[in-house]
C-alpha cells in the first residue's frame, strides 16, 4: 500500500547538491555499461575509468536515490549474515575470503577519497555488534568465527559507548569507516567525468 502523501521519510544525507546529469537519448558505444548510480555503481565506474576504460553509468532515477541515499554509511567488516553461519556453509577458508573482501572494500574507498580529495566527512570509527534476547550465545560464536576469518582485532567489550541506551556485552570491530554517502558520490561523479566517463539518469 502506498504511503500517504507527504509521509515519506527523507534521509539526513539528502541535503547535498549532486551534479546535474542528462537522460540517455541516443545510441552510444562504450567498453562497459554500469547499471545503478549508487555507491557500488559509481565506485565501480570510477575504477574502470581509472584503468582507461570508456565507461557509462545508467540510473533509472537520480544519483544516490536508492539505498545509498538511505544507508547508515558505515562500511564494516561485521556482516549481516554472521561469520559463524557462513562458516557452516563455506568453511573457514570461505569466511576468510568474505572478511578479506570487506576489509579490502574499506581500504579501497578510503584510498579513493584520499586520492581524489573528496570532502565527504570520512572518518575511522569502531563498529559494535550486540546480541538480542533470542540468541544468548551469539557473541561467543561470532567472536570465534571472526577470529577464524582472520579478524584478530575484533574484541569482546562490556558495552558499546552509546549514551542513549545500554547495549550490554558486545563485539567491537575497530577501524571501520563512515562517510557522507552523497558527498562521496558527488566527488566520484566529478572524478568520473574528469576521466571521460558518462552518467545518465532517468534512464532504464
XYZ file of N, CA and C in Angstrom:
612
model
N 0.845 -1.179 0.000
C 0.000 0.000 0.000
C 0.889 1.240 0.000
N 0.637 2.230 -0.861
C 1.483 3.428 -0.897
C 1.322 4.264 0.356
N 2.386 4.987 0.718
C 2.346 5.867 1.873
C 1.479 7.084 1.573
N 0.810 7.634 2.592
C 0.055 8.869 2.375
C 0.974 9.981 1.898
N 0.458 10.877 1.059
C 1.271 11.958 0.506
C 1.914 12.772 1.625
N 3.221 13.015 1.482
C 3.937 13.833 2.453
C 4.469 13.068 3.651
N 4.210 11.743 3.721
C 4.646 10.988 4.897
C 5.955 10.242 4.668
N 6.514 10.334 3.433
C 7.760 9.625 3.152
C 8.890 10.198 4.002
N 9.768 9.305 4.446
C 10.909 9.759 5.235
C 12.003 10.261 4.311
N 12.655 11.326 4.688
C 13.763 11.877 3.912
C 15.043 11.637 4.694
N 16.006 11.006 4.054
C 17.271 10.705 4.715
C 18.008 11.993 5.078
N 18.726 11.930 6.194
C 19.530 13.082 6.623
C 20.622 13.415 5.622
N 21.006 12.434 4.784
C 22.070 12.667 3.806
C 21.585 13.507 2.623
N 20.282 13.523 2.385
C 19.764 14.106 1.145
C 19.695 15.628 1.212
N 20.834 16.235 1.522
C 20.943 17.686 1.588
C 22.075 18.175 0.707
N 22.626 17.283 -0.100
C 23.795 17.593 -0.927
C 23.389 17.758 -2.378
N 23.868 18.798 -3.014
C 23.592 19.022 -4.429
C 24.476 18.108 -5.266
N 23.830 17.228 -6.015
C 24.544 16.301 -6.898
C 24.663 16.943 -8.281
N 25.806 16.806 -8.953
C 25.943 17.375 -10.300
C 24.818 16.930 -11.228
N 24.347 17.848 -12.072
C 23.247 17.552 -12.988
C 23.688 16.553 -14.057
N 22.829 15.613 -14.339
C 23.097 14.633 -15.398
C 21.908 14.559 -16.336
N 22.162 14.120 -17.562
C 21.126 14.060 -18.590
C 20.595 12.652 -18.756
N 19.431 12.546 -19.379
C 18.873 11.256 -19.775
C 19.582 10.780 -21.046
N 19.747 9.469 -21.173
C 20.353 8.913 -22.388
C 19.310 8.878 -23.493
N 19.551 9.636 -24.569
C 18.569 9.754 -25.659
C 19.091 9.285 -27.005
N 20.273 8.668 -27.009
C 20.833 8.209 -28.281
C 21.670 6.962 -28.041
N 21.982 6.259 -29.102
C 22.848 5.084 -29.002
C 24.294 5.532 -28.808
N 24.983 4.904 -27.868
C 26.404 5.167 -27.676
C 27.134 3.835 -27.559
N 28.431 3.869 -27.768
C 29.273 2.674 -27.642
C 30.314 2.903 -26.558
N 30.378 1.979 -25.610
C 31.347 2.068 -24.513
C 31.966 0.695 -24.278
N 33.031 0.671 -23.495
C 33.620 -0.613 -23.112
C 32.763 -1.314 -22.070
N 32.262 -0.523 -21.108
C 31.481 -1.087 -20.010
C 30.319 -0.156 -19.683
N 29.152 -0.748 -19.484
C 27.992 -0.007 -19.001
C 27.671 -0.501 -17.588
N 27.674 0.402 -16.637
C 27.352 0.076 -15.249
C 25.916 0.485 -14.982
N 25.125 -0.411 -14.402
C 23.724 -0.119 -14.104
C 23.582 0.230 -12.630
N 23.153 1.457 -12.350
C 22.935 1.897 -10.980
C 23.978 2.895 -10.524
N 23.520 4.085 -10.087
C 24.430 5.152 -9.678
C 24.419 5.334 -8.163
N 24.618 4.213 -7.457
C 24.799 4.263 -6.012
C 26.272 4.094 -5.688
N 26.571 3.758 -4.430
C 27.966 3.603 -4.009
C 28.682 2.533 -4.846
N 28.049 1.373 -4.995
C 28.697 0.278 -5.729
C 28.886 0.645 -7.200
N 27.833 1.195 -7.821
C 27.898 1.503 -9.246
C 28.923 2.570 -9.582
N 28.890 3.693 -8.855
C 29.817 4.778 -9.176
C 31.254 4.449 -8.781
N 31.440 3.687 -7.699
C 32.798 3.267 -7.350
C 33.365 2.356 -8.433
N 32.532 1.432 -8.910
C 32.958 0.535 -9.990
C 33.287 1.320 -11.253
N 32.415 2.261 -11.616
C 32.641 3.074 -12.817
C 33.925 3.892 -12.689
N 34.158 4.443 -11.520
C 35.381 5.218 -11.289
C 36.621 4.355 -11.483
N 36.614 3.147 -10.899
C 37.775 2.269 -11.006
C 38.022 1.826 -12.446
N 36.931 1.615 -13.194
C 37.066 1.269 -14.609
C 37.652 2.443 -15.394
N 37.157 3.650 -15.136
C 37.670 4.839 -15.823
C 39.143 5.056 -15.490
N 39.497 4.756 -14.259
C 40.888 4.887 -13.827
C 41.797 3.945 -14.611
N 41.248 2.804 -15.029
C 42.009 1.829 -15.827
C 41.977 2.152 -17.324
N 41.371 3.290 -17.676
C 41.352 3.705 -19.074
C 40.191 3.173 -19.883
N 39.204 2.566 -19.227
C 38.041 2.051 -19.938
C 37.078 3.191 -20.264
N 36.415 3.068 -21.407
C 35.344 4.001 -21.756
C 34.079 3.481 -21.095
N 33.580 4.207 -20.115
C 32.524 3.678 -19.270
C 31.357 4.652 -19.184
N 30.151 4.093 -19.074
C 28.982 4.921 -18.789
C 28.191 4.258 -17.661
N 27.439 5.086 -16.947
C 26.554 4.615 -15.884
C 25.132 5.006 -16.272
N 24.192 4.074 -16.165
C 22.788 4.430 -16.355
C 22.034 4.182 -15.053
N 21.162 5.113 -14.715
C 20.423 5.096 -13.451
C 18.965 5.429 -13.743
N 18.054 4.596 -13.256
C 16.636 4.787 -13.562
C 16.037 6.015 -12.864
N 16.662 6.460 -11.766
C 16.150 7.635 -11.070
C 17.250 8.699 -11.053
N 17.756 9.036 -9.864
C 18.826 10.024 -9.746
C 20.009 9.411 -9.001
N 21.154 10.058 -9.084
C 22.353 9.579 -8.402
C 22.095 9.482 -6.896
N 22.357 8.304 -6.334
C 22.225 8.112 -4.892
C 20.797 8.086 -4.383
N 19.822 7.907 -5.286
C 18.417 7.985 -4.870
C 17.877 6.679 -4.293
N 18.645 5.599 -4.447
C 18.196 4.306 -3.930
C 18.685 4.069 -2.515
N 19.184 2.861 -2.246
C 19.627 2.506 -0.895
C 20.796 3.360 -0.415
N 21.654 3.801 -1.340
C 22.813 4.603 -0.942
C 22.396 5.857 -0.189
N 21.349 6.519 -0.656
C 20.901 7.747 -0.018
C 20.219 7.539 1.314
N 19.932 6.271 1.641
C 19.222 5.961 2.890
C 20.070 5.098 3.832
N 21.312 4.864 3.457
C 22.174 3.951 4.195
C 22.672 4.555 5.508
N 23.220 3.703 6.372
C 23.909 4.192 7.566
C 25.269 4.776 7.210
N 25.733 4.504 5.982
C 27.036 4.997 5.504
C 28.178 4.473 6.364
N 28.029 3.267 6.846
C 29.021 2.643 7.720
C 29.578 1.415 7.011
N 30.826 1.480 6.591
C 31.498 0.346 5.957
C 32.103 -0.510 7.060
N 31.689 -1.756 7.145
C 32.072 -2.574 8.287
C 32.515 -3.963 7.868
N 33.423 -4.544 8.653
C 33.812 -5.937 8.427
C 32.858 -6.900 9.122
N 31.962 -6.370 9.952
C 30.887 -7.195 10.515
C 29.844 -7.423 9.421
N 29.306 -8.630 9.332
C 28.368 -8.926 8.247
C 26.989 -9.301 8.780
N 25.967 -8.969 8.029
C 24.581 -9.224 8.453
C 24.288 -10.710 8.639
N 24.915 -11.540 7.819
C 24.618 -12.975 7.845
C 25.457 -13.744 8.867
N 26.347 -13.048 9.541
C 27.191 -13.606 10.613
C 28.234 -14.598 10.082
N 29.452 -14.427 10.581
C 30.547 -15.299 10.168
C 30.328 -16.746 10.610
N 29.771 -16.954 11.791
C 29.616 -18.340 12.260
C 28.620 -19.109 11.393
N 27.604 -18.401 10.861
C 26.656 -19.059 9.951
C 27.300 -19.318 8.596
N 28.064 -18.349 8.100
C 28.741 -18.515 6.812
C 29.813 -19.597 6.882
N 30.416 -19.785 8.063
C 31.431 -20.824 8.225
C 30.822 -22.210 8.038
N 29.587 -22.377 8.474
C 28.901 -23.660 8.295
C 28.656 -23.961 6.820
N 28.460 -22.913 6.029
C 28.154 -23.080 4.599
C 29.425 -23.127 3.758
N 30.369 -22.210 4.040
C 31.532 -22.031 3.169
C 32.855 -22.470 3.787
N 32.841 -22.895 5.063
C 34.070 -23.328 5.708
C 34.941 -22.151 6.128
N 36.055 -22.461 6.798
C 36.944 -21.425 7.309
C 37.599 -20.640 6.189
N 38.006 -21.312 5.131
C 38.625 -20.596 4.010
C 37.630 -19.642 3.364
N 36.371 -20.054 3.324
C 35.338 -19.208 2.737
C 35.131 -17.926 3.527
N 35.097 -18.030 4.851
C 34.869 -16.807 5.630
C 36.115 -15.916 5.658
N 37.282 -16.499 5.434
C 38.476 -15.662 5.290
C 38.362 -14.801 4.035
N 37.847 -15.369 2.967
C 37.644 -14.617 1.724
C 36.611 -13.509 1.935
N 35.534 -13.838 2.644
C 34.496 -12.842 2.936
C 35.082 -11.685 3.726
N 35.804 -11.998 4.803
C 36.387 -10.946 5.646
C 37.389 -10.107 4.865
N 38.209 -10.766 4.060
C 39.201 -10.042 3.256
C 38.526 -9.094 2.278
N 37.389 -9.523 1.708
C 36.704 -8.674 0.724
C 36.119 -7.430 1.390
N 35.553 -7.590 2.595
C 35.008 -6.433 3.312
C 36.125 -5.481 3.733
N 37.234 -6.055 4.186
C 38.365 -5.232 4.604
C 38.958 -4.489 3.401
N 39.051 -5.187 2.266
C 39.577 -4.558 1.050
C 38.661 -3.438 0.564
N 37.349 -3.625 0.704
C 36.399 -2.584 0.297
C 36.599 -1.316 1.111
N 36.778 -1.474 2.416
C 37.007 -0.317 3.288
C 38.271 0.423 2.865
N 39.341 -0.321 2.634
C 40.606 0.311 2.264
C 40.525 0.954 0.884
N 39.774 0.338 -0.034
C 39.642 0.898 -1.382
C 38.909 2.232 -1.344
N 37.796 2.288 -0.625
C 37.049 3.543 -0.532
C 37.897 4.607 0.161
N 38.584 4.219 1.219
C 39.465 5.154 1.928
C 40.513 5.738 0.982
N 41.108 4.887 0.151
C 42.159 5.354 -0.765
C 41.589 6.248 -1.867
N 40.364 5.955 -2.334
C 39.736 6.795 -3.359
C 39.470 8.192 -2.817
N 38.910 8.268 -1.618
C 38.605 9.566 -1.004
C 39.877 10.395 -0.858
N 40.964 9.749 -0.426
C 42.227 10.454 -0.258
C 42.807 10.888 -1.608
N 42.792 9.986 -2.586
C 43.394 10.278 -3.887
C 42.665 11.395 -4.621
N 41.331 11.416 -4.508
C 40.531 12.412 -5.225
C 40.184 13.627 -4.360
N 40.688 13.651 -3.123
C 40.443 14.776 -2.212
C 38.944 15.064 -2.082
N 38.172 14.003 -1.858
C 36.721 14.140 -1.744
C 36.358 14.547 -0.317
N 35.686 15.654 -0.189
C 35.257 16.153 1.120
C 33.925 15.494 1.469
N 33.990 14.375 2.191
C 32.768 13.616 2.484
C 32.687 13.185 3.947
N 33.376 13.936 4.813
C 33.300 13.700 6.256
C 33.734 12.282 6.644
N 34.691 11.749 5.913
C 35.152 10.385 6.170
C 35.899 10.316 7.496
N 35.630 9.268 8.260
C 36.361 9.036 9.498
C 36.391 7.548 9.826
N 37.421 7.164 10.535
C 37.535 5.802 11.048
C 36.776 5.723 12.373
N 35.897 4.760 12.491
C 35.100 4.611 13.714
C 35.020 3.124 14.067
N 34.797 2.806 15.338
C 34.557 1.404 15.679
C 33.117 1.013 15.355
N 32.913 -0.255 15.072
C 31.566 -0.789 14.902
C 31.275 -1.758 16.029
N 30.001 -1.907 16.369
C 29.645 -2.764 17.501
C 28.509 -3.705 17.123
N 28.642 -4.940 17.549
C 27.597 -5.939 17.370
C 27.126 -6.375 18.749
N 25.853 -6.134 19.050
C 25.324 -6.597 20.331
C 24.162 -7.534 20.090
N 23.941 -8.436 21.024
C 23.007 -9.532 20.808
C 21.604 -9.173 21.279
N 20.630 -9.908 20.720
C 19.260 -9.763 21.211
C 18.962 -10.883 22.211
N 17.779 -10.875 22.738
C 17.422 -11.852 23.780
C 17.185 -13.256 23.231
N 17.084 -13.360 21.908
C 16.715 -14.647 21.316
C 17.917 -15.570 21.077
N 19.110 -15.006 21.091
C 20.295 -15.815 20.794
C 21.402 -15.416 21.758
N 21.376 -15.977 22.947
C 22.244 -15.531 24.036
C 23.718 -15.852 23.819
N 24.019 -16.836 22.964
C 25.430 -17.186 22.739
C 25.951 -16.618 21.419
N 25.242 -15.660 20.840
C 25.635 -15.078 19.556
C 27.043 -14.511 19.598
N 27.347 -13.716 20.606
C 28.638 -13.029 20.647
C 29.801 -14.010 20.737
N 29.639 -15.035 21.540
C 30.695 -16.039 21.694
C 30.956 -16.753 20.377
N 29.888 -17.151 19.689
C 30.044 -17.858 18.415
C 30.627 -16.939 17.342
N 30.150 -15.685 17.309
C 30.616 -14.763 16.268
C 32.057 -14.331 16.504
N 32.458 -14.171 17.760
C 33.844 -13.815 18.063
C 34.794 -14.912 17.603
N 34.446 -16.155 17.901
C 35.281 -17.287 17.494
C 35.388 -17.363 15.981
N 34.270 -17.162 15.288
C 34.277 -17.242 13.829
C 35.018 -16.058 13.214
N 34.864 -14.861 13.794
C 35.568 -13.682 13.275
C 37.077 -13.875 13.373
N 37.534 -14.456 14.477
C 38.964 -14.735 14.619
C 39.414 -15.791 13.622
N 38.568 -16.784 13.379
C 38.891 -17.810 12.383
C 38.985 -17.203 10.990
N 38.210 -16.113 10.766
C 38.224 -15.435 9.469
C 39.420 -14.504 9.317
N 40.198 -14.374 10.374
C 41.386 -13.527 10.309
C 41.194 -12.145 10.900
N 40.026 -11.897 11.487
C 39.759 -10.594 12.098
C 40.181 -10.619 13.572
N 41.492 -10.720 13.778
C 42.029 -10.859 15.132
C 41.787 -9.623 15.992
N 41.515 -8.486 15.340
C 41.333 -7.238 16.069
C 39.958 -7.129 16.737
N 39.029 -8.022 16.387
C 37.694 -7.997 16.986
C 37.786 -8.456 18.434
N 37.185 -7.670 19.353
C 37.269 -7.963 20.783
C 35.876 -7.951 21.414
N 35.768 -8.672 22.524
C 34.542 -8.620 23.318
C 34.636 -7.434 24.272
N 33.597 -6.594 24.283
C 33.555 -5.419 25.165
C 32.372 -5.540 26.120
N 32.460 -4.846 27.234
C 31.373 -4.893 28.217
C 30.127 -4.165 27.725
N 30.341 -3.142 26.918
C 29.219 -2.368 26.375
C 29.739 -1.474 25.252
N 28.814 -1.010 24.417
C 29.150 -0.027 23.387
C 28.961 1.365 23.975
N 29.813 2.316 23.613
C 29.773 3.637 24.253
C 28.659 4.532 23.717
N 27.423 4.075 23.831
C 26.275 4.865 23.420
C 25.648 5.507 24.654
N 25.253 6.740 24.539
C 24.650 7.416 25.676
C 23.147 7.161 25.749
N 22.551 6.754 24.629
C 21.091 6.637 24.575
C 20.565 5.371 25.249
N 21.345 4.288 25.235
C 20.898 3.064 25.885
C 22.076 2.159 26.183
N 21.860 1.209 27.058
C 22.907 0.262 27.462
C 22.795 -0.977 26.591
N 23.818 -1.213 25.775
C 23.794 -2.370 24.875
C 24.099 -3.664 25.601
N 24.760 -3.575 26.747
C 25.270 -4.778 27.368
C 26.491 -5.264 26.600
N 26.950 -6.499 26.840
C 28.131 -7.025 26.162
C 27.984 -6.939 24.630
N 29.112 -6.701 23.967
C 29.080 -6.571 22.509
C 30.446 -6.913 21.942
N 30.488 -7.070 20.629
C 31.754 -7.231 19.926
C 32.150 -5.895 19.336
N 33.406 -5.530 19.483
C 33.930 -4.282 18.935
C 34.767 -4.586 17.693
N 34.392 -3.960 16.581
C 35.119 -4.078 15.310
C 35.825 -2.742 15.078
N 37.122 -2.639 15.364
C 37.807 -1.341 15.250
C 38.106 -0.959 13.805
N 38.406 0.319 13.622
C 38.866 0.852 12.336
C 37.906 0.564 11.183
N 36.620 0.780 11.438
C 35.648 0.719 10.362
C 35.637 2.088 9.677
N 34.699 2.309 8.764
C 34.718 3.560 8.003
C 33.317 4.136 7.908
N 33.224 5.443 8.099
C 31.939 6.125 7.932
C 32.163 7.383 7.111
N 31.186 7.714 6.264
C 31.288 8.928 5.463
C 29.888 9.414 5.085
N 29.832 10.596 4.489
C 28.574 11.135 3.970
C 28.414 10.562 2.559
N 27.462 9.646 2.343
C 27.425 8.916 1.076
C 27.181 9.790 -0.152
N 26.335 10.801 -0.044
C 26.054 11.619 -1.226
C 27.204 12.576 -1.546
N 27.926 13.016 -0.530
C 29.120 13.819 -0.796
C 30.195 12.953 -1.457
N 30.258 11.696 -1.040
C 31.181 10.749 -1.693
C 30.791 10.568 -3.154
N 29.496 10.388 -3.424
C 29.037 10.205 -4.800
C 29.260 11.459 -5.640
N 29.103 12.625 -5.037
C 29.363 13.871 -5.758
C 30.819 13.919 -6.216
N 31.734 13.558 -5.305
C 33.150 13.529 -5.661
C 33.462 12.493 -6.720
N 32.832 11.320 -6.610
C 33.039 10.273 -7.620
C 32.524 10.722 -8.984
N 31.353 11.368 -8.995
C 30.781 11.845 -10.254
C 31.751 12.784 -10.958
N 32.300 13.718 -10.218
C 33.252 14.672 -10.800
C 34.507 13.956 -11.294
N 34.970 12.949 -10.540
C 36.167 12.203 -10.933
C 35.917 11.360 -12.185
N 34.704 10.807 -12.293
C 34.343 10.014 -13.476
C 34.292 10.902 -14.714
N 33.638 12.057 -14.597
C 33.565 12.998 -15.720
C 34.961 13.447 -16.143
N 35.825 13.689 -15.154
C 37.183 14.162 -15.438
C 37.958 13.148 -16.275
N 37.596 11.870 -16.133
C 38.291 10.821 -16.881
C 37.512 10.357 -18.104
N 36.566 11.165 -18.536
C 35.846 10.871 -19.789
C 34.662 9.960 -19.647
N 34.291 9.572 -18.410
C 33.119 8.725 -18.214
C 31.831 9.516 -18.376
N 30.727 8.794 -18.522
C 29.419 9.424 -18.688
C 28.431 8.826 -17.692
N 27.514 9.653 -17.209
C 26.472 9.197 -16.286
C 25.125 9.704 -16.802
N 24.183 8.795 -16.957
C 22.859 9.145 -17.450
C 21.810 8.754 -16.420
N 20.995 9.713 -15.996
C 19.929 9.437 -15.035
C 18.582 9.438 -15.751
N 17.537 9.044 -15.012
C 16.193 8.907 -15.602
C 16.234 8.011 -16.845
N 17.076 6.975 -16.773
C 17.331 6.099 -17.923
C 17.204 4.654 -17.498
N 16.293 3.922 -18.115
C 16.138 2.487 -17.837
C 17.126 1.715 -18.690
